[in-house]
Every structure is written in structure tokens, then in C-alpha cells.
Coordinates of C-alpha atoms in Angstrom, one line a residue:
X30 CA 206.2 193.8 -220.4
X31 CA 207.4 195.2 -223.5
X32 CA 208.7 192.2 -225.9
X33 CA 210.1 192.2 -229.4
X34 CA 209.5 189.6 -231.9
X35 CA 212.9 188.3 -231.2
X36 CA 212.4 188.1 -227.3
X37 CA 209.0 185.9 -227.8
X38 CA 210.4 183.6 -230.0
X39 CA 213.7 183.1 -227.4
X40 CA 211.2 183.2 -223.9
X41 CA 209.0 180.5 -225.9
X42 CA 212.5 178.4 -226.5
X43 CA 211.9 177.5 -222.7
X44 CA 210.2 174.7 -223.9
X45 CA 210.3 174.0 -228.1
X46 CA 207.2 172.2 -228.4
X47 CA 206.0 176.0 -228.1
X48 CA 207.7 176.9 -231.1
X49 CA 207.2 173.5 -233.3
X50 CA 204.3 175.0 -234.6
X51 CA 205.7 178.7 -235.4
X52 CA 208.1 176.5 -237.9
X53 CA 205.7 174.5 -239.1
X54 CA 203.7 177.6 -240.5
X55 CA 207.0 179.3 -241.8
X56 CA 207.9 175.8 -243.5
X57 CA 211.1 176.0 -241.4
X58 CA 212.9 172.7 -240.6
X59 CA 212.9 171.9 -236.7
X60 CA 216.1 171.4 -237.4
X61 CA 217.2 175.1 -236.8
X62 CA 216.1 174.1 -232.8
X63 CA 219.2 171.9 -232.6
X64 CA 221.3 174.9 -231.3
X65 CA 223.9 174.7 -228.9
X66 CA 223.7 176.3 -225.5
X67 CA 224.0 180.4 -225.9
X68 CA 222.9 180.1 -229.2
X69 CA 219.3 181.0 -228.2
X70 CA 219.1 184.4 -229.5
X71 CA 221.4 184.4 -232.9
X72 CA 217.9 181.2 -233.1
X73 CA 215.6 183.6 -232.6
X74 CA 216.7 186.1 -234.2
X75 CA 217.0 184.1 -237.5
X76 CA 213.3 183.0 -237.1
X77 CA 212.1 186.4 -236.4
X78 CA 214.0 187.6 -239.8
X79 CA 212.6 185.2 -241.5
X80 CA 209.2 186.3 -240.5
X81 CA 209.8 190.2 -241.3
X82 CA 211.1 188.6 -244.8
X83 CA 207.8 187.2 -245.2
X84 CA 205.6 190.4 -244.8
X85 CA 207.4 192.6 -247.1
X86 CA 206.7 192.6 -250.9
X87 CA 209.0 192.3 -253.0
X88 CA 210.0 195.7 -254.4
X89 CA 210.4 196.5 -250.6
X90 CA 212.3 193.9 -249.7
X91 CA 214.7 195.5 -252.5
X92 CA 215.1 198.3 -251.5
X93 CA 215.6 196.8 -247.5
X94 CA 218.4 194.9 -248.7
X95 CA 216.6 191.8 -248.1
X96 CA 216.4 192.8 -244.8
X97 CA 212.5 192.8 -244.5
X98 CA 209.9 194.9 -242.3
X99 CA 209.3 195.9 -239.1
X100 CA 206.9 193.8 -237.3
X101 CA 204.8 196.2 -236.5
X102 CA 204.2 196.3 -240.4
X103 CA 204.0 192.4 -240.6
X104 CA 201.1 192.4 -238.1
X105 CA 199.4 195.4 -239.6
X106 CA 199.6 194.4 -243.2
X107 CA 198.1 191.0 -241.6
X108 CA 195.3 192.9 -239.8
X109 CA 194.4 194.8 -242.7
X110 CA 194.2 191.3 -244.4
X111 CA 191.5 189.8 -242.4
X112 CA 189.9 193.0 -241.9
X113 CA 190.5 193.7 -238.5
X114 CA 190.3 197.2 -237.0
X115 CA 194.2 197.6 -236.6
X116 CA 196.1 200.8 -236.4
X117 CA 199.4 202.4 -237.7
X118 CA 199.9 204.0 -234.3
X119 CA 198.9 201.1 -232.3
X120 CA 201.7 199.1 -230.7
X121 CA 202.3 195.4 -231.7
X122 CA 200.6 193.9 -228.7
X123 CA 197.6 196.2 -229.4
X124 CA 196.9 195.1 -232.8
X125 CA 197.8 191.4 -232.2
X126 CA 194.6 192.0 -229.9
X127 CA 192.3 193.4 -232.6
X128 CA 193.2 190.4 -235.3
X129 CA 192.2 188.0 -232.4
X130 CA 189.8 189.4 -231.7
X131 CA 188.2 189.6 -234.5
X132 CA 188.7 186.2 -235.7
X133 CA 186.9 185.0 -232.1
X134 CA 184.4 187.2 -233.3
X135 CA 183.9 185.7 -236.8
X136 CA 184.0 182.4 -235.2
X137 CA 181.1 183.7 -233.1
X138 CA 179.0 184.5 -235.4
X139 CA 179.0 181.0 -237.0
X140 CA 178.5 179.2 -233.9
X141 CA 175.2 178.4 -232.7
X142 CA 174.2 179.3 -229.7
X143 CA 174.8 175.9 -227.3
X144 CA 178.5 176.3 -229.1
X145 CA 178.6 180.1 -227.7
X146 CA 178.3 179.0 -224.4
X147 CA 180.5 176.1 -224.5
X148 CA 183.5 178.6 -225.0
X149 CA 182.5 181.2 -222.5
X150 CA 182.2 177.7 -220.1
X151 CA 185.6 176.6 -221.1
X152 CA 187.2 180.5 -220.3
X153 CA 185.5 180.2 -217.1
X154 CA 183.0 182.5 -217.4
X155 CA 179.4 182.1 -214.9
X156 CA 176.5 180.5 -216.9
X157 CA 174.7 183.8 -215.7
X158 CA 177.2 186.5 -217.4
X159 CA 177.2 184.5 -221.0
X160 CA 176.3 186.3 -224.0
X161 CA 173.2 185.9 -225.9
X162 CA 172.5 187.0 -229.4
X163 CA 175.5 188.4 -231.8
X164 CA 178.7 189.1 -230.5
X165 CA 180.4 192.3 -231.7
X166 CA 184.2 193.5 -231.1
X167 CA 182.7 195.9 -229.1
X168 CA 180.9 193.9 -226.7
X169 CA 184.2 192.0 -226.6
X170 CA 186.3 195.0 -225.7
X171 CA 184.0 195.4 -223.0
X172 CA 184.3 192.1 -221.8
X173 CA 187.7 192.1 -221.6
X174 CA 187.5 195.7 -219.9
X175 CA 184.9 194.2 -217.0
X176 CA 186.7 190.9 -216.7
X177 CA 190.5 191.7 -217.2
X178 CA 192.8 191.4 -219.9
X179 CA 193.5 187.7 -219.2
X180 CA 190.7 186.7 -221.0
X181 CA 193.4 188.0 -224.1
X182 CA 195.3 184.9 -223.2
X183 CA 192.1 182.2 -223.3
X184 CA 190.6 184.1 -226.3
X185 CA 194.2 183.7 -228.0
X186 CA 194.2 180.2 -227.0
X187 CA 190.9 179.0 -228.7
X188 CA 192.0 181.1 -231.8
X189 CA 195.3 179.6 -232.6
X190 CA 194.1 176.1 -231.2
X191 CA 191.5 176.4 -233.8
X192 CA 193.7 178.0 -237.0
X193 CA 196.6 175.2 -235.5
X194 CA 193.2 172.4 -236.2
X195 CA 192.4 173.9 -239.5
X196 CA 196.0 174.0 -241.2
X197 CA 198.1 171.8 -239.6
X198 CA 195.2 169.2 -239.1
X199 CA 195.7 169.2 -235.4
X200 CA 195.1 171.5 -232.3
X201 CA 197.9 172.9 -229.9
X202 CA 198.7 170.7 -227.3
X203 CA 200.8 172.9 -224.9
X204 CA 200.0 175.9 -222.3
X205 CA 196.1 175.4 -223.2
X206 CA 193.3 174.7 -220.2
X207 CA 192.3 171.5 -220.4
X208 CA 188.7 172.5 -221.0
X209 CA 189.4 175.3 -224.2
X210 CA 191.2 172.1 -225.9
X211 CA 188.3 169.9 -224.9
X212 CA 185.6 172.6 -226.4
X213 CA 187.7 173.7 -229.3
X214 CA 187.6 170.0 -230.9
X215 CA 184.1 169.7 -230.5
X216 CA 183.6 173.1 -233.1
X217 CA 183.9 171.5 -236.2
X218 CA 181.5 173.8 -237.8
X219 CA 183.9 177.0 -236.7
X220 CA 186.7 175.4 -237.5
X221 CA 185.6 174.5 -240.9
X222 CA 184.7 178.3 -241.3
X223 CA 188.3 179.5 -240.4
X224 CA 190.0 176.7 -243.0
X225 CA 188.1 178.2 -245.7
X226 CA 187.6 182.0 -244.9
X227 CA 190.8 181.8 -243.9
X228 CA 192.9 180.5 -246.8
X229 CA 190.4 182.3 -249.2
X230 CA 191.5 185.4 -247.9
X231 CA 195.3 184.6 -248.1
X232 CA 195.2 182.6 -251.5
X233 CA 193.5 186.0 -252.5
X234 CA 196.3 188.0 -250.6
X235 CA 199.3 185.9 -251.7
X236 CA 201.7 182.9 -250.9
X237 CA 203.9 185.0 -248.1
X238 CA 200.2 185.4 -245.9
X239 CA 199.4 181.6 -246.0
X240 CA 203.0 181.8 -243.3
X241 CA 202.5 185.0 -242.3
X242 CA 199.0 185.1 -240.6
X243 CA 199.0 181.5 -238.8
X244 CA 202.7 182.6 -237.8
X245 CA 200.9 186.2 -236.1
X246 CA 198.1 184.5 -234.6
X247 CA 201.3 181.8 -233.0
X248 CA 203.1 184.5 -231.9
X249 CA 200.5 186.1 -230.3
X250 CA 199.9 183.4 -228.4
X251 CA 203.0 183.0 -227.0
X252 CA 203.0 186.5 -226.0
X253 CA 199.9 186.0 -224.0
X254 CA 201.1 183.2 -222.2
X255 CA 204.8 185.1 -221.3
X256 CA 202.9 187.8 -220.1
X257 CA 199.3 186.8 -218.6
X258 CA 199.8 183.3 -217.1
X259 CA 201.6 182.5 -213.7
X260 CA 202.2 179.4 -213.0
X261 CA 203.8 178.5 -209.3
X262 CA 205.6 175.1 -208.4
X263 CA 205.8 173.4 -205.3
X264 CA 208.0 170.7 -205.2
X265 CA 209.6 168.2 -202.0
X266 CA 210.3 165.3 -200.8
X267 CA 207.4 163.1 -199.9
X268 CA 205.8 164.2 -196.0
X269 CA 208.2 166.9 -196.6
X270 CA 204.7 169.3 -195.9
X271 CA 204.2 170.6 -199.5
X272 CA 200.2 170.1 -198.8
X273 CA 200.3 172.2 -196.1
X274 CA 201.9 174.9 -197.9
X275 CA 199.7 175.1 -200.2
X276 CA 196.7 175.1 -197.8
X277 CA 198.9 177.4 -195.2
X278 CA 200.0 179.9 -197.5
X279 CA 197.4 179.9 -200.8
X280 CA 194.1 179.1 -198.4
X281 CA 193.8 176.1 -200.8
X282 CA 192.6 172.3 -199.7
X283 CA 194.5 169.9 -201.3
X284 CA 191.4 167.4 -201.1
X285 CA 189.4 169.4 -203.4
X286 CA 189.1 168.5 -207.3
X287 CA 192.3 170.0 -208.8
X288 CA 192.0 171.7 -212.2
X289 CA 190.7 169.8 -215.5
X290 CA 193.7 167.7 -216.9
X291 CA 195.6 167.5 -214.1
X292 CA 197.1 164.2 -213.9
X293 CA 198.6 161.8 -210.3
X294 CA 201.8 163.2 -211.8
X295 CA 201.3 166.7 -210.9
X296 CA 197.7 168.5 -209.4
X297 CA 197.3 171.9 -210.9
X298 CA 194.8 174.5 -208.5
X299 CA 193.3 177.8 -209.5
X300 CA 194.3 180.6 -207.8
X301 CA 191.3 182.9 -208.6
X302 CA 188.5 183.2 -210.6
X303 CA 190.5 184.3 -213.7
X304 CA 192.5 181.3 -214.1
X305 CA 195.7 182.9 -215.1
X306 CA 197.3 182.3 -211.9
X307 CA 197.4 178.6 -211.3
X308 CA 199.6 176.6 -208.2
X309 CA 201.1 173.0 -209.1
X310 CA 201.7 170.4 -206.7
X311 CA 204.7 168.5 -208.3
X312 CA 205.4 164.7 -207.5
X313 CA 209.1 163.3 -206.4
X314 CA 211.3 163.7 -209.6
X315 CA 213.1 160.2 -209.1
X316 CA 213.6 159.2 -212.5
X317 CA 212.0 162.1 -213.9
X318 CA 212.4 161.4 -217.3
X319 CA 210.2 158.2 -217.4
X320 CA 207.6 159.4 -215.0
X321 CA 206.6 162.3 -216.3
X322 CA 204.0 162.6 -218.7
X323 CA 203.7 165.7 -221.8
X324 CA 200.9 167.7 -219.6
X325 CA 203.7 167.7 -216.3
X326 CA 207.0 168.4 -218.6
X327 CA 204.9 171.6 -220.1
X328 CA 203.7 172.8 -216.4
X329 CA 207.5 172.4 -215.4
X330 CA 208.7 174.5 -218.7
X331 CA 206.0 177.2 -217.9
X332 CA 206.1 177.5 -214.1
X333 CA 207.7 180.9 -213.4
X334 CA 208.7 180.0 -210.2
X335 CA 209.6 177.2 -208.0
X336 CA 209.3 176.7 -203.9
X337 CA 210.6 173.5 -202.4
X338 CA 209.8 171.9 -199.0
X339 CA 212.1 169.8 -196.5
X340 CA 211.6 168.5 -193.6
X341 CA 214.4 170.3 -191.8
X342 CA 214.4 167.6 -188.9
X343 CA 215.3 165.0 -191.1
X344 CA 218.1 167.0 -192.5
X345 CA 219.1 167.1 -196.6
X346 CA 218.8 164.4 -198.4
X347 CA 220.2 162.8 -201.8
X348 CA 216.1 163.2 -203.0
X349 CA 216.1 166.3 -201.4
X350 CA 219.6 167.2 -203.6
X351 CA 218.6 165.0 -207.0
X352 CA 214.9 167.1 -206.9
X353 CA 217.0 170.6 -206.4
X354 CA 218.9 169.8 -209.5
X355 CA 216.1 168.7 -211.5
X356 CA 214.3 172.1 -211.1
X357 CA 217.6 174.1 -211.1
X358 CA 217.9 172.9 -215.5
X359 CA 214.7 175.0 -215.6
X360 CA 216.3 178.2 -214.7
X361 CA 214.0 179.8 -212.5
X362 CA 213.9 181.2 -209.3
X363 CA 213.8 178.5 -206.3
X364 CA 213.1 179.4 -203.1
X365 CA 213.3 176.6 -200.1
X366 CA 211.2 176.1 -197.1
X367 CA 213.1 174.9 -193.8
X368 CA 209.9 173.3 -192.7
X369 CA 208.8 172.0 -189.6
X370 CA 211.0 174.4 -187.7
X371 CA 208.6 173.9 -184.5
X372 CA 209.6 169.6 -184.1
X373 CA 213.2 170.5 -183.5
X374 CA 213.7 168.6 -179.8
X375 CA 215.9 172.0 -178.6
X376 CA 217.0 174.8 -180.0
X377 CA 220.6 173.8 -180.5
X378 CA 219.1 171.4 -182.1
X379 CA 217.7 173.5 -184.5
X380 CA 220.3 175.4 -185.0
X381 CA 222.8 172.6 -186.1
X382 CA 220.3 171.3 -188.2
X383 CA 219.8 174.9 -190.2
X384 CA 223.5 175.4 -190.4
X385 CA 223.5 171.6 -192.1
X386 CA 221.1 172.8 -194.2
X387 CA 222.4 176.2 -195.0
X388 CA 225.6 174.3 -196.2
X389 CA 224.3 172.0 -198.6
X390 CA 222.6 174.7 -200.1
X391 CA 223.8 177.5 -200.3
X392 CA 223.4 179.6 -202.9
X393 CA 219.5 179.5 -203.0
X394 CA 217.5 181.9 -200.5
X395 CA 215.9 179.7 -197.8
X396 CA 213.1 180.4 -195.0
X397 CA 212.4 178.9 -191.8
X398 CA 208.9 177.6 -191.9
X399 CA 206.1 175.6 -190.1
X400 CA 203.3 175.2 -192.4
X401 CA 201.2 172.6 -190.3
X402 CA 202.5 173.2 -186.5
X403 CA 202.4 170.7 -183.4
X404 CA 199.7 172.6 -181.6
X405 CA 201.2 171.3 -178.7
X406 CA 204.2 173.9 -179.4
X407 CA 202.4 176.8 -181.0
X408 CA 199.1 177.5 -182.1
X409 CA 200.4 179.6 -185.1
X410 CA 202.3 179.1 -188.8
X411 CA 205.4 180.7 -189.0
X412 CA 207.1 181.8 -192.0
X413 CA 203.6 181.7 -194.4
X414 CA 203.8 186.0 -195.0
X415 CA 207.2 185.6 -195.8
X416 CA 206.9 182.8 -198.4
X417 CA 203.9 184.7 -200.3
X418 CA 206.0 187.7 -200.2
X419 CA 209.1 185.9 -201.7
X420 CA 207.3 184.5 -204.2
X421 CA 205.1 188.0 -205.2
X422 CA 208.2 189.7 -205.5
X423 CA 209.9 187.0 -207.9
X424 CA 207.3 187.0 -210.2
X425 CA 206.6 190.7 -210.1
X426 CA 211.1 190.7 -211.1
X427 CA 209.8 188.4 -214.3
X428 CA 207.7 191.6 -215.0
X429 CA 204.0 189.6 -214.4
X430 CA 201.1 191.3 -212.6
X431 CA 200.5 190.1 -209.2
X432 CA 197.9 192.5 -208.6
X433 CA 194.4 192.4 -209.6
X434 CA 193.1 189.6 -207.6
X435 CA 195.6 187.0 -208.7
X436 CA 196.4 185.2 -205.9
X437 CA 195.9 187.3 -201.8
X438 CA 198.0 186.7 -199.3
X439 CA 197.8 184.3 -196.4
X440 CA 196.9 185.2 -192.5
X441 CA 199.4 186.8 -190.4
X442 CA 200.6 183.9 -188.9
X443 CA 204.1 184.2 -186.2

């Protein structure tokens, strides 16, 4: 997924919380986020500028009309700064890498070693495959290289969590695991480090870096999360048979523990081992605004796509219309599941009941599903393959990796 700085800043405008702190380090009003709709990108546009601004000196801006740099300069010159191993020829994404990198692995060094493990725990790494001893960018390269470039997305989370801690006086509280924000307020020592290494090296460098790097490290963290983390919604109508979806289609028991921070508002699951690919098991949205807490309103600006259950026998209902609008604000794709296809008391039936359904809502691609059948009737799921495919193929269209071991498919079911 190849983003400029202007498309991260307009992706992240999903939800603003994102970018609240991106201002914050530019000592840009939050004003400039009351835009009207389709103003998105001349927004964006004027926050990127005013980052390029920043990482030119002034002779260059001069001669750039006031235009400022490239980017690709901004995050160099920044690299170069804090003494990372960045590149001319590298592409942005590469040497937003590097500087995080090698800030995780100053932080590193200054941890002890019960602090160490502690991170690796909160990334999800086994006990058995944590480092011990000192941690160099090349070990770290290698990790990522063995265990996949997720890890790009938790390692950029601790980092800007902890530079957010040290300069704004508080850590991140959107798009992080749980357990990274935990961890990363118990490092005080680490933290201390990066207030004072940190702005030592920019008071050294000049006013324009105290912006410039905190505003890198933000981007890059919103990079990572637009292009590493999947997040999948399931939403419905209570008895509607969203558990069984999730155990028919993703293999997983809704009876297990669901993921750290998950709230009775909405259960977020793993998908693998990686934890970039994570399912959430929304509640009714009746009076959405009031119910829902900060951890469920991020999940539902993040999820990259939604799939909603009915009960098809009980035909559409106002909930069943109310939660479709809800989710439609979000502007994501929303696929609907027909379920229970197999209680139908005859087939013509059935088929008044789909056209019913078809009607009221149309416009959305639907499938016929049973995700917990009357044995009685049939032995087998129907419509599971096609749901997983559906949703593969959505998120594969917002240009995210499926592949890898993110999530398998189900059974062959009918």
C-alpha cells in the first residue's frame, strides 16, 4: 500500500482522536478538524504542508517558495537527527522503520531486563523466544524478518505511546493493545530516557525538530495501523446468530476470554498469533451514542469491514434497519447474512421471506446463511466459505494482506 503523507493524514481522519495528537506536536489548533464534509483532503493537505514547512531550513524554504520539502527529506533529515541508519534511496515507509526502530532499541538498552520482557509479553511474543542480553537493530531486523512485519505496527505503538507520555504528558489512547498501553506506563525509567535524550537532541538540532520528530514518529504510526491491522465487525440484532458466525466461520468460541480491554460493549478475539488481525463482536447500537464507550467508538472507526446477521425468519426489522444505518456513517463495506435459512417452514416460504429481505436492502450484497443449523434439517453450515471469501476479498480491495496466516478459512460446509 503505497501512501503519501497527505493520504495518512486523510485515512487517519476516519476517526480525529487519531490525528489530535499530530496537531498537538505541530502546535496546530484542533480547530482546523472542524471541516465540512469533502473538505477532507484540501485538511490534509494543509497539515501535511505544514509539516514539509517544518523540515526545511530556511534558505531552502526560500528558494521553495515557501513551499517546503519533500517528505522523504523531512523523515531523513529526522533519521539523521537521532542517528538512525536511514537512507537517501530508501522509501518513506523504509526509513520511518529504521527511526523506530532505533528508538525501541535505545529504549532497550535502558531497560532492565524484567522491563525487556514485559514488552516482548505485551507484543505477544512466547516467554521462550524473548531476548536476553543487549538488543541490537540487527537482532531486531531479524525479528521482524522471523515473525513478520506486523511486529512494525506494535513496535511503532510502544514508541509513539511512549514519546506521546514524554512530551505531551500522556500516552496514546487509540488503536493500541490493551496490554502495550498497560506495559508502556509502567516504564518510567525508559520514558524518562526518551524526554531527555530526546529533546537534547532536538534543542541541539533546532526549534522546527521539537514538531518535526514527535510529528514522524505520529505519522508513522498511523501508517502502521492503515496498513498492518485488520479489524472485522460483526454486528445483529440480538439471537440474530452473530456467535455462531464467529464460531462457524473464524473456528472461534465465543465463551473463551476475549482480548485484553475488551469491554460488555463490544468483545474483541485474535485471529492469529500475530494479533494484527482481530474479530469484534459488536452489541445492539440502540442509542448508540450513550452506550458506547471510547475503546468501542475507536474499534468501530478502525474496523475495515462490517458483516451483519438477521434472522431471516423473523423478517427485517426497525433494529435490524436503525443498526444498518449506524454502520453505513462509517463507510465501509457491509456485507449481510440471511441467516437461519434452514428454519424456513417451506420453501415458498423462504423465498417470500428473501424477496422481503432483498427489498429493504437492497443495495448491500447479501448471502444466505445457516451458521448454527437444526440438525434435524441438515447436518452441515451453509453459506460459511462464502462469507470468509466475501470478507477476504474486501479487505484484500482496501489493499491489506490477508495472507500470511492472518486469519484461515472455515470447513467446507454445504
Amino acid at each position: 500500500m503505497n501512501l503519501s503523507l497527505t493520504d495518512v493524514v486523510q485515512r487517519s481522519l476516519v476517526n480525529k482522536d487519531d490525528v489530535k495528537p499530530l496537531l498537538k506536536y505541530l502546535k496546530l489548533d484542533e480547530g482546523v478538524l472542524d471541516y465540512s464534509a469533502g473538505e477532507e483532503r484540501q485538511t490534509s493537505e494543509s497539515i501535511a504542508r505544514t509539516i514539509r514547512k517544518l523540515g526545511s531550513n530556511d534558505f531552502a524554504t526560500l528558494f521553495r517558495v515557501g513551499k517546503g520539502v519533500q517528505y522523504s527529506e523531512v523523515v531523513f533529515d529526522v533519521g539523521k537527527k537521532l542517528k538512525a541508519n536511514v537512507l537517501e534511496r530508501n522509501s518513506v515507509e523504509k526509513n520511518e522503520s529504521i527511526i523506530l526502530l532505533k528508538m525501541f532499541e535505545d529504549a532497550l538498552a535502558r531497560m532492565t531486563d524484567e522491563e525487556k520482557r514485559a514488552i516482548f509479553r505485551s507484543i505477544g511474543l512466547n516467554e521462550r523466544n524473548i531476548p536476553t542480553g543487549p538488543i541490537t537493530t540487527a537482532f531486531l531486523q531479524g525479528f521482524l524478518s522471523q515473525y513478520g512485519g506486523f511486529y512494525i505496527y506494535q513496535i511503532s505503538v510502544i514508541v509513539a505511546n511512549m514519546v506521546s507520555k514524554a512530551l505531551l504528558g500522556a500516552g496514546l489512547s487509540f488503536a493500541t493493545n490493551a496490554a502495550i498501553t498497560r506495559t508502556v506506563g509502567t516504564l518510567l525509567g525508559p520514558i524518562g530516557w526518551i524526554a531527555t535524550g530526546l529533546w537534547l537532541a532536538i534543542d541541539l538540532a533546532g526549534p522546527a525538530y521539537r514538531k518535526t520528530v514527535p510529528a514522524v514518529i505520529h505519522i508513522a504510526l498511523l501508517r502502521s495501523i492503515l496498513v498492518n491491522k485488520i479489524t472485522i465487525g460483526v454486528v445483529g440484532d440480538g439471537s440474530s446468530g452473530k456467535d455462531s458466525l464467529v464460531k462457524a466461520v473464524f473456528g472461534l468460541d465465543t465463551d473463551i476470554n476475549p482480548i485484553a480491554g475488551s469491554t460488555g460493549t463490544a468483545l474483541s478475539y485474535s485471529l492469529n498469533e500475530k494479533g494484527n488481525a482481530v474479530l469484534v463482536n459488536y452489541p445492539g447500537f440502540n442509542d448508540y451514542r450513550s452506550r458506547v464507550n471510547k475503546y468501542t467508538d475507536d474499534l468501530l472507526h478502525h474496523t475495515d469491514v462490517f458483516v451483519m446477521v438477521v434472522d431471516i425468519n423473523r423478517g427485517i426489522s426497525k433494529v435490524d434497519m436503525d443498526i444498518l444505518e449506524k454502520i453505513k456513517t462509517f463507510n465501509k463495506p457491509i456485507l449481510i447474512c440471511l441467516n437461519k435459512i434452514d428454519l424456513a417452514r417451506s420453501q415458498a416460504d423462504f423465498l417470500e421471506l428473501e424477496e422481503a429481505a432483498k427489498s429493504r436492502l437492497e443495495g448491500h450484497p447479501m448471502i444466505n446463511t445457516s451458521f448454527d443449523p437444526d440438525t434435524r434439517l441438515q447436518n452441515k453450515t451453509f453459506g460459511c466459505l462464502s462469507v470468509y471469501n466475501w470478507i477476504k476479498k474486501a479487505i484484500e480491495d482496501a489493499e491489506k494482506d490477508v495472507d500470511g496466516g492472518n486469519f484461515t478459512p472455515p470447513p467446507t460446509d454445504l
